[in-house]
Short mmCIF file of C-alpha atoms in Angstrom, two decimals:
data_model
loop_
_atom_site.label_atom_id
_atom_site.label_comp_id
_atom_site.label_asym_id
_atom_site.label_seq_id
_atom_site.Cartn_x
_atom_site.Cartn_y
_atom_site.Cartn_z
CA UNK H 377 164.51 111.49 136.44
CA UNK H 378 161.42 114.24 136.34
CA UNK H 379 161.40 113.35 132.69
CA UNK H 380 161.22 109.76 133.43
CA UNK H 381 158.57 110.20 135.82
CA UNK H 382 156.53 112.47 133.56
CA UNK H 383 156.55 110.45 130.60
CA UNK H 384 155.33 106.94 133.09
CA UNK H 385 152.78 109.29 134.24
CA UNK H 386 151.20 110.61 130.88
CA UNK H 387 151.49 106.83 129.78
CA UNK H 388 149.49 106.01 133.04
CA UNK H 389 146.63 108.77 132.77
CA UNK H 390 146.60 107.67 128.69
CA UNK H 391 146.12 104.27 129.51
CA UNK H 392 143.18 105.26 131.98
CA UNK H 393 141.47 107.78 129.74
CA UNK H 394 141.57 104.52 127.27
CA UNK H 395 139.81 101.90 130.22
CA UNK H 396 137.29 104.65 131.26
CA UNK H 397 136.85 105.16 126.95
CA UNK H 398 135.86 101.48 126.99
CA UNK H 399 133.97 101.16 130.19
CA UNK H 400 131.85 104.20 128.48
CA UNK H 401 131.43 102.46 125.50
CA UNK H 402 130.19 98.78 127.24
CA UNK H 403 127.61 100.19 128.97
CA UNK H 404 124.28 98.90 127.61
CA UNK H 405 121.79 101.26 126.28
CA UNK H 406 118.62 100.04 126.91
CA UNK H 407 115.49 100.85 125.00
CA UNK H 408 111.80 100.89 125.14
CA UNK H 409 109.65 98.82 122.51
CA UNK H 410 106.36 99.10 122.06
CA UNK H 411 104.32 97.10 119.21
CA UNK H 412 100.77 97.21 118.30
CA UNK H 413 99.36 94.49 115.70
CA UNK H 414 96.12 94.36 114.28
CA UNK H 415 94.40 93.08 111.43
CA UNK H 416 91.48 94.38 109.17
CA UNK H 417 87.99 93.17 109.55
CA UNK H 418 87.00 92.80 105.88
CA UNK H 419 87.43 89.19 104.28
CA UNK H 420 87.48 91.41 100.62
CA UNK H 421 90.99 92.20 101.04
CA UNK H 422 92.04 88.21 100.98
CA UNK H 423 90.50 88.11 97.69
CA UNK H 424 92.04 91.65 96.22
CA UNK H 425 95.37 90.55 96.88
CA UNK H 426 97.77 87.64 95.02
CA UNK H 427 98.41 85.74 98.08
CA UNK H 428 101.14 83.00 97.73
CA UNK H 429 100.29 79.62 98.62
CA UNK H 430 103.17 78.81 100.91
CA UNK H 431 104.24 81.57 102.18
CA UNK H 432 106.56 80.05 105.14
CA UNK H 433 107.00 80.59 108.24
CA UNK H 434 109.03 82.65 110.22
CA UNK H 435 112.46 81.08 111.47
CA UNK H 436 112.24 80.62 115.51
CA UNK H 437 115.41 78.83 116.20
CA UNK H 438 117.59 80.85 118.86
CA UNK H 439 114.81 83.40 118.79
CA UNK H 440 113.99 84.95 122.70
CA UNK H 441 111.04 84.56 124.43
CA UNK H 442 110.62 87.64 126.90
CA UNK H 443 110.29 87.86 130.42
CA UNK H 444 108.27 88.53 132.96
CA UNK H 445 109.62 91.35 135.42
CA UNK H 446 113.13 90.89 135.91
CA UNK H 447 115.02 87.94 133.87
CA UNK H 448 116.09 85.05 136.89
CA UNK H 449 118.94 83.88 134.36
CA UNK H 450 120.62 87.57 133.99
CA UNK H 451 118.91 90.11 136.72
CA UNK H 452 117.97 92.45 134.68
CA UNK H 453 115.35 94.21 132.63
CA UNK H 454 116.28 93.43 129.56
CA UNK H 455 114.32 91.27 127.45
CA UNK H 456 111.35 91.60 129.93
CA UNK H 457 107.73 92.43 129.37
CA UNK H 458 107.01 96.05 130.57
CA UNK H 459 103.22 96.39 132.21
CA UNK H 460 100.36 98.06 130.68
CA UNK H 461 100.28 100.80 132.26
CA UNK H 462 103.42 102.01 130.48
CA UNK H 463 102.39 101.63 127.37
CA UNK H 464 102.14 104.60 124.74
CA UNK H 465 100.06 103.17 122.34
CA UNK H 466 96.56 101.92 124.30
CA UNK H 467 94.41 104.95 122.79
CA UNK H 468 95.47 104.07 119.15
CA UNK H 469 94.44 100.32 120.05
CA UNK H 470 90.86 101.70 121.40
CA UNK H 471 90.29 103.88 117.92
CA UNK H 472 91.18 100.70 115.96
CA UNK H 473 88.88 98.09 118.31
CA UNK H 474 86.32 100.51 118.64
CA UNK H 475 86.02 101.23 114.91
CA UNK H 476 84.12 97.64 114.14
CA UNK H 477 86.88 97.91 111.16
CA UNK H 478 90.40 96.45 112.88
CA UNK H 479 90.68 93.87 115.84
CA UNK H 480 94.00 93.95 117.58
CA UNK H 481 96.10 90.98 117.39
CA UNK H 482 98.90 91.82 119.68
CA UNK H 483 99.83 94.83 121.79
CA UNK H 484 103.31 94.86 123.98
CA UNK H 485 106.01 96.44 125.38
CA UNK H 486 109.12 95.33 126.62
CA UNK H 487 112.98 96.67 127.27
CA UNK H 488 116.17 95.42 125.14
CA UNK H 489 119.87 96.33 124.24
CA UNK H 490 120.13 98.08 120.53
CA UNK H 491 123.14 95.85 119.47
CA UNK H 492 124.83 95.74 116.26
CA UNK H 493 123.01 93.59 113.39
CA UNK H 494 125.65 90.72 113.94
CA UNK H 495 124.43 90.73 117.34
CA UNK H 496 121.29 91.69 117.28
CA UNK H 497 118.60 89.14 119.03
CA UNK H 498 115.25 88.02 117.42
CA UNK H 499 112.61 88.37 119.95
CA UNK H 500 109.36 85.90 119.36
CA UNK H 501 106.23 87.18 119.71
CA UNK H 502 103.13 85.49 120.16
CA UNK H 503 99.48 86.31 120.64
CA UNK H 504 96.07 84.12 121.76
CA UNK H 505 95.05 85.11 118.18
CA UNK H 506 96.14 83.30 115.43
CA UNK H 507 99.66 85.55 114.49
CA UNK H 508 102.96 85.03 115.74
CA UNK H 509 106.45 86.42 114.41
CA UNK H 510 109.82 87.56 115.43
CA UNK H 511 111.12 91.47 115.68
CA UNK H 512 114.71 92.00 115.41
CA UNK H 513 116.24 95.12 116.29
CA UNK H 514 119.80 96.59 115.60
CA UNK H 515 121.99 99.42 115.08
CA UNK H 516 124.65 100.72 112.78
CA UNK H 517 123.87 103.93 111.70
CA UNK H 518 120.35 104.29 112.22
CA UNK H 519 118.14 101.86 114.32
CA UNK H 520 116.61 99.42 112.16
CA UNK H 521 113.51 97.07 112.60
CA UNK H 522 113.16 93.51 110.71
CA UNK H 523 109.82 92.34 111.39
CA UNK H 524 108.66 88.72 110.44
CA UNK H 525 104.95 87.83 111.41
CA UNK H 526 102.11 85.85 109.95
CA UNK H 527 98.50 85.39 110.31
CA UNK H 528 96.94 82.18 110.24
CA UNK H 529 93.05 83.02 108.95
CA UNK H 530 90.65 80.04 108.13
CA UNK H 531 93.47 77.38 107.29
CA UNK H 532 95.73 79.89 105.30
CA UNK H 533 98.82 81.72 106.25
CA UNK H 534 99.40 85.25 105.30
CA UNK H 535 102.60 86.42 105.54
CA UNK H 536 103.97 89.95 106.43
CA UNK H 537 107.96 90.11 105.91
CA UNK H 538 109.74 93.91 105.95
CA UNK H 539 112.92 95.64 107.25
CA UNK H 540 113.25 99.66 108.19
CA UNK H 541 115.05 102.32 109.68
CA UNK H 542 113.43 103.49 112.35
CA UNK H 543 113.52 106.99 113.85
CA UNK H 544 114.08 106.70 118.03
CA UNK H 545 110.57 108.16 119.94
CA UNK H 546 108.05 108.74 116.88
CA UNK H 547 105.57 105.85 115.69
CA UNK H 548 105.67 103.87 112.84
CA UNK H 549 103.27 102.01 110.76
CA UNK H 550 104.34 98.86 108.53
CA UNK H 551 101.49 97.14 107.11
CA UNK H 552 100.15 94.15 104.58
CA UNK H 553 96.78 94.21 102.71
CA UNK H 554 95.69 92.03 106.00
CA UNK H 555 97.93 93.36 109.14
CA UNK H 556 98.93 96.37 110.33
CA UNK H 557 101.87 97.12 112.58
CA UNK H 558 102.72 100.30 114.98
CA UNK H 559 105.76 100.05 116.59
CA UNK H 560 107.33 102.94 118.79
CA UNK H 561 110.84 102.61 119.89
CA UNK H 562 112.54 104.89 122.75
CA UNK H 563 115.87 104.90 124.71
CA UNK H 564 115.60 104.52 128.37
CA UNK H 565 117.16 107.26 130.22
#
């Protein structure tokens, strides 16, 4: 009978170390995005380049438009514009405006899940300038970034189209002849 009783009971505390394993591992890790876009002041550079003619467009279909505050559908952060005053990057988007040379296009910040790349959301962004795009982020190793914007400058569309890893709480520049992009990503704690 104590043998029994000791064999239902390691099954029991196995089976619970197994729910409070996968409890651990639902939990949603939330992280911090920040993204800076600008583009260069100097008309030269359209003309240095090879430029296709049709470049496309960026694919918007089941893309997510963020929040503002708290999402009404879900209750929660995620997906939700963060305000100004937490962003990281505001002095780098003074030294570029200030410099006559850049003009920002876009500059925001907002909270998401780092999901799997099967899972993984594309998050439209758009700006009262002339560039829109999506930003996908996802996880299997590394974090990863797959950006997707263009620029639409005096009835022509420039396209800037790139995937990389990124490293978690350290800046990163991805750029075009025409647009330049800083993005920051951090984990909430």
């Amino acid at each position: 009978m104590m043998k029994r009783f000791t064999l239902s009971g390691l099954l029991l505390l196995l089976s619970m170390g197994s729910l409070v394993h996968a409890e651990a591992n639902d939990t949603v890790k939330m992280f911090k995005v920040e993204l800076l876009a600008f583009d260069q002041r100097n008309d030269e550079r359209l003309h240095e380049e090879h430029w296709p003619i049709a470049p496309g467009t960026p694919d918007f279909n089941h893309s997510v438009i963020l929040h503002d505050l708290i999402n009404p559908e879900t209750d929660s952060l995620a997906y939700s514009y963060l305000p100004t005053d937490k962003f990281e990057l505001t002095s780098y988007e003074h030294k570029l405006d200030n410099s006559g040379q850049y003009h920002t296009l876009l500059h925001v910040a907002w909270l998401q899940p780092m999901t799997t790349e099967r899972e993984a959301k594309k998050i439209h962004l758009t700006s009262s300038a002339p560039f829109e795009g999506n930003i996908t982020l996802s996880q299997s190793r590394y974090p990863h970034a797959s950006l997707d914007f263009v620029l639409y400058h005096d009835n022509q569309v420039y396209r800037l189209s790139n995937s990389t890893k990124l490293k978690l709480n350290k800046m990163q520049y991805i750029d075009n002849p025409l647009v330049g992009i800083l993005i920051k990503v951090s984990k909430v704690t």
